[in-house]
C-alpha cells in the first residue's frame, strides 16, 4: 500500500530558477551598486542623502515623462450654409407659398444629418475627412389638411438625398467634393386630388458631383461651387449647376447672435433662371444643447422641390433651423 509523501522540490530545478533570477537581477543590481559607490564619495551630508533618495527612481521618472500616443485631432471643417436648401439639417418653415398657380399656407420640413467617417492624415499639417450625409425634404399644403386629413395628410412632395463627401481645411479657405443621389416622390393624396399628374408624373432622380469652396472673412463667409449631373431620369436633363452665396454672423449678446444668409443657385433645367433663398434672424445659444436659429425666410425662382423644377415658386415665412454638428 502506497502512502502519501510530502512534495519535495527537485534540487536541479531549484538551482536553475535561482540562476535565472540572478541573471535577470544582475544588471539592475550592478547599476544600483555603482550608484551607491558614487553616493558614498559625496562628502556633504545633505547632497549624499539626496543621492541615495534618487537611486531607483530615475527609471520610473523617465517612463512617466513619456506622453501617451494620441491620435491627431481632425481639423477639417466646412461651415453649415444657413440659406442652402441642400444643407443636411433640421428645419420647419411655415408661411405663404405661391406655387402651381395657387397661393396657400404651407409647411416646409427638412431633416438631415452629416456624419464624419474617416480622417485621412499624411502629415501633421494636412488631412482629408470623409463624411456621409442624408436629407429628407417635404412640402405640405396646410389649407388641405381638413379635407385630406382622413386620407393621410396634405403632402405635396418629398425629396430624398444621400451622399458622401471629402472635406479639407487649408490655411485660409476650405473645400469639399461631394457625390450624391436624389430621388423625388409626389404625395399620394396630391395625385388623387390632381389626377393630371397620373399622366404628367415624373419619377425624377439624378446623381450629381459638386465641388464647393468657402472663404471666411471675419464675421462673413463667402462660398461658391459647380455641379455636374452624371446620371438622370429623365435622361435629357441639363447637366450643369452653379452656386454662390454669403452669410454673416454678428457678435454674441445675451446668448443671442444676429445672422443673415443669401444663397443663389442655378441649374440648366431652370432655363438659366437664378433661384434665391435668403434667411434673416437670430441664433439662440441656450435652452437646447445645440444652437438653433429663428429666421424670416424668402424663396423665389423655379421650384427646388420634386419634379416641379420648371414651375415658378415663391415662399415667405418663418423658419426654425438647427444644424446637427
PDB file of N, CA and C in Angstrom, residues 251-292:
ATOM      1  N   UNK A 251     -22.070  89.763 -33.380  1.00  0.00           N
ATOM      2  CA  UNK A 251     -21.497  89.469 -32.063  1.00  0.00           C
ATOM      3  C   UNK A 251     -22.559  88.847 -31.152  1.00  0.00           C
ATOM      4  N   UNK A 252     -22.098  87.961 -30.277  1.00  0.00           N
ATOM      5  CA  UNK A 252     -22.991  87.300 -29.333  1.00  0.00           C
ATOM      6  C   UNK A 252     -23.380  88.272 -28.223  1.00  0.00           C
ATOM      7  N   UNK A 253     -24.684  88.336 -27.932  1.00  0.00           N
ATOM      8  CA  UNK A 253     -25.193  89.238 -26.890  1.00  0.00           C
ATOM      9  C   UNK A 253     -26.302  88.521 -26.136  1.00  0.00           C
ATOM     10  N   UNK A 254     -26.059  88.224 -24.853  1.00  0.00           N
ATOM     11  CA  UNK A 254     -27.041  87.543 -24.012  1.00  0.00           C
ATOM     12  C   UNK A 254     -27.549  86.261 -24.684  1.00  0.00           C
ATOM     13  N   UNK A 255     -26.611  85.447 -25.175  1.00  0.00           N
ATOM     14  CA  UNK A 255     -26.912  84.168 -25.832  1.00  0.00           C
ATOM     15  C   UNK A 255     -27.681  84.325 -27.132  1.00  0.00           C
ATOM     16  N   UNK A 256     -27.688  85.526 -27.696  1.00  0.00           N
ATOM     17  CA  UNK A 256     -28.330  85.781 -28.982  1.00  0.00           C
ATOM     18  C   UNK A 256     -27.294  86.299 -29.970  1.00  0.00           C
ATOM     19  N   UNK A 257     -27.399  85.830 -31.211  1.00  0.00           N
ATOM     20  CA  UNK A 257     -26.469  86.260 -32.242  1.00  0.00           C
ATOM     21  C   UNK A 257     -27.239  86.533 -33.534  1.00  0.00           C
ATOM     22  N   UNK A 258     -27.162  87.748 -34.078  1.00  0.00           N
ATOM     23  CA  UNK A 258     -27.845  88.021 -35.346  1.00  0.00           C
ATOM     24  C   UNK A 258     -27.155  87.304 -36.507  1.00  0.00           C
ATOM     25  N   UNK A 259     -27.964  86.799 -37.451  1.00  0.00           N
ATOM     26  CA  UNK A 259     -27.423  86.082 -38.613  1.00  0.00           C
ATOM     27  C   UNK A 259     -28.189  86.510 -39.857  1.00  0.00           C
ATOM     28  N   UNK A 260     -27.485  86.452 -40.993  1.00  0.00           N
ATOM     29  CA  UNK A 260     -28.095  86.758 -42.289  1.00  0.00           C
ATOM     30  C   UNK A 260     -27.379  85.924 -43.338  1.00  0.00           C
ATOM     31  N   UNK A 261     -28.144  85.297 -44.230  1.00  0.00           N
ATOM     32  CA  UNK A 261     -27.547  84.437 -45.243  1.00  0.00           C
ATOM     33  C   UNK A 261     -28.316  84.552 -46.553  1.00  0.00           C
ATOM     34  N   UNK A 262     -27.570  84.471 -47.655  1.00  0.00           N
ATOM     35  CA  UNK A 262     -28.147  84.513 -49.002  1.00  0.00           C
ATOM     36  C   UNK A 262     -27.518  83.389 -49.811  1.00  0.00           C
ATOM     37  N   UNK A 263     -28.360  82.624 -50.521  1.00  0.00           N
ATOM     38  CA  UNK A 263     -27.880  81.557 -51.393  1.00  0.00           C
ATOM     39  C   UNK A 263     -28.473  81.736 -52.779  1.00  0.00           C
ATOM     40  N   UNK A 264     -27.607  81.752 -53.793  1.00  0.00           N
ATOM     41  CA  UNK A 264     -28.012  81.842 -55.196  1.00  0.00           C
ATOM     42  C   UNK A 264     -27.659  80.524 -55.868  1.00  0.00           C
ATOM     43  N   UNK A 265     -28.612  79.990 -56.606  1.00  0.00           N
ATOM     44  CA  UNK A 265     -28.410  78.673 -57.195  1.00  0.00           C
ATOM     45  C   UNK A 265     -29.049  78.648 -58.578  1.00  0.00           C
ATOM     46  N   UNK A 266     -28.367  78.011 -59.527  1.00  0.00           N
ATOM     47  CA  UNK A 266     -28.922  77.879 -60.868  1.00  0.00           C
ATOM     48  C   UNK A 266     -28.605  76.501 -61.430  1.00  0.00           C
ATOM     49  N   UNK A 267     -29.519  76.021 -62.273  1.00  0.00           N
ATOM     50  CA  UNK A 267     -29.402  74.713 -62.912  1.00  0.00           C
ATOM     51  C   UNK A 267     -29.866  74.880 -64.348  1.00  0.00           C
ATOM     52  N   UNK A 268     -29.211  74.216 -65.275  1.00  0.00           N
ATOM     53  CA  UNK A 268     -29.605  74.336 -66.673  1.00  0.00           C
ATOM     54  C   UNK A 268     -31.064  74.005 -66.910  1.00  0.00           C
ATOM     55  N   UNK A 269     -31.620  73.089 -66.088  1.00  0.00           N
ATOM     56  CA  UNK A 269     -33.031  72.735 -66.219  1.00  0.00           C
ATOM     57  C   UNK A 269     -33.959  73.863 -65.792  1.00  0.00           C
ATOM     58  N   UNK A 270     -33.420  74.892 -65.104  1.00  0.00           N
ATOM     59  CA  UNK A 270     -34.214  76.061 -64.732  1.00  0.00           C
ATOM     60  C   UNK A 270     -34.303  77.067 -65.870  1.00  0.00           C
ATOM     61  N   UNK A 271     -33.807  76.731 -67.069  1.00  0.00           N
ATOM     62  CA  UNK A 271     -33.742  77.673 -68.193  1.00  0.00           C
ATOM     63  C   UNK A 271     -32.887  78.884 -67.825  1.00  0.00           C
ATOM     64  N   UNK A 272     -31.785  78.598 -67.108  1.00  0.00           N
ATOM     65  CA  UNK A 272     -30.814  79.624 -66.704  1.00  0.00           C
ATOM     66  C   UNK A 272     -31.365  80.618 -65.691  1.00  0.00           C
ATOM     67  N   UNK A 273     -32.555  80.363 -65.142  1.00  0.00           N
ATOM     68  CA  UNK A 273     -33.067  81.231 -64.082  1.00  0.00           C
ATOM     69  C   UNK A 273     -32.239  81.039 -62.818  1.00  0.00           C
ATOM     70  N   UNK A 274     -32.181  82.083 -62.002  1.00  0.00           N
ATOM     71  CA  UNK A 274     -31.420  82.040 -60.752  1.00  0.00           C
ATOM     72  C   UNK A 274     -32.392  81.984 -59.580  1.00  0.00           C
ATOM     73  N   UNK A 275     -32.280  80.939 -58.789  1.00  0.00           N
ATOM     74  CA  UNK A 275     -33.065  80.818 -57.553  1.00  0.00           C
ATOM     75  C   UNK A 275     -32.368  81.573 -56.438  1.00  0.00           C
ATOM     76  N   UNK A 276     -33.141  82.279 -55.638  1.00  0.00           N
ATOM     77  CA  UNK A 276     -32.595  82.981 -54.480  1.00  0.00           C
ATOM     78  C   UNK A 276     -33.311  82.501 -53.226  1.00  0.00           C
ATOM     79  N   UNK A 277     -32.529  82.267 -52.188  1.00  0.00           N
ATOM     80  CA  UNK A 277     -33.085  81.952 -50.875  1.00  0.00           C
ATOM     81  C   UNK A 277     -32.330  82.776 -49.849  1.00  0.00           C
ATOM     82  N   UNK A 278     -33.050  83.533 -49.040  1.00  0.00           N
ATOM     83  CA  UNK A 278     -32.396  84.365 -48.023  1.00  0.00           C
ATOM     84  C   UNK A 278     -33.077  84.140 -46.679  1.00  0.00           C
ATOM     85  N   UNK A 279     -32.267  84.137 -45.633  1.00  0.00           N
ATOM     86  CA  UNK A 279     -32.749  83.950 -44.267  1.00  0.00           C
ATOM     87  C   UNK A 279     -32.124  85.002 -43.369  1.00  0.00           C
ATOM     88  N   UNK A 280     -32.944  85.613 -42.526  1.00  0.00           N
ATOM     89  CA  UNK A 280     -32.509  86.679 -41.630  1.00  0.00           C
ATOM     90  C   UNK A 280     -33.140  86.460 -40.268  1.00  0.00           C
ATOM     91  N   UNK A 281     -32.315  86.498 -39.200  1.00  0.00           N
ATOM     92  CA  UNK A 281     -32.874  86.298 -37.873  1.00  0.00           C
ATOM     93  C   UNK A 281     -31.814  86.240 -36.800  1.00  0.00           C
ATOM     94  N   UNK A 282     -32.067  85.428 -35.776  1.00  0.00           N
ATOM     95  CA  UNK A 282     -31.155  85.325 -34.642  1.00  0.00           C
ATOM     96  C   UNK A 282     -30.849  83.860 -34.367  1.00  0.00           C
ATOM     97  N   UNK A 283     -29.633  83.630 -33.867  1.00  0.00           N
ATOM     98  CA  UNK A 283     -29.246  82.320 -33.358  1.00  0.00           C
ATOM     99  C   UNK A 283     -29.332  82.366 -31.845  1.00  0.00           C
ATOM    100  N   UNK A 284     -29.979  81.354 -31.255  1.00  0.00           N
ATOM    101  CA  UNK A 284     -30.180  81.284 -29.805  1.00  0.00           C
ATOM    102  C   UNK A 284     -29.290  80.184 -29.248  1.00  0.00           C
ATOM    103  N   UNK A 285     -28.424  80.539 -28.324  1.00  0.00           N
ATOM    104  CA  UNK A 285     -27.457  79.591 -27.772  1.00  0.00           C
ATOM    105  C   UNK A 285     -27.799  79.240 -26.325  1.00  0.00           C
ATOM    106  N   UNK A 286     -29.042  78.971 -26.063  1.00  0.00           N
ATOM    107  CA  UNK A 286     -29.482  78.494 -24.763  1.00  0.00           C
ATOM    108  C   UNK A 286     -30.741  77.652 -24.956  1.00  0.00           C
ATOM    109  N   UNK A 287     -31.143  76.985 -23.870  1.00  0.00           N
ATOM    110  CA  UNK A 287     -32.354  76.154 -23.834  1.00  0.00           C
ATOM    111  C   UNK A 287     -32.154  74.788 -24.484  1.00  0.00           C
ATOM    112  N   UNK A 288     -31.322  74.670 -25.503  1.00  0.00           N
ATOM    113  CA  UNK A 288     -31.077  73.390 -26.159  1.00  0.00           C
ATOM    114  C   UNK A 288     -29.576  73.141 -26.219  1.00  0.00           C
ATOM    115  N   UNK A 289     -29.192  71.872 -26.365  1.00  0.00           N
ATOM    116  CA  UNK A 289     -27.782  71.510 -26.400  1.00  0.00           C
ATOM    117  C   UNK A 289     -27.091  72.071 -27.639  1.00  0.00           C
ATOM    118  N   UNK A 290     -27.813  72.123 -28.759  1.00  0.00           N
ATOM    119  CA  UNK A 290     -27.268  72.662 -29.997  1.00  0.00           C
ATOM    120  C   UNK A 290     -27.926  74.002 -30.295  1.00  0.00           C
ATOM    121  N   UNK A 291     -27.171  75.050 -30.649  1.00  0.00           N
ATOM    122  CA  UNK A 291     -27.790  76.327 -31.004  1.00  0.00           C
ATOM    123  C   UNK A 291     -28.793  76.165 -32.148  1.00  0.00           C
ATOM    124  N   UNK A 292     -29.827  76.989 -32.137  1.00  0.00           N
ATOM    125  CA  UNK A 292     -30.805  76.964 -33.221  1.00  0.00           C
ATOM    126  C   UNK A 292     -31.110  78.394 -33.647  1.00  0.00           C
TER     127      UNK A 292
END
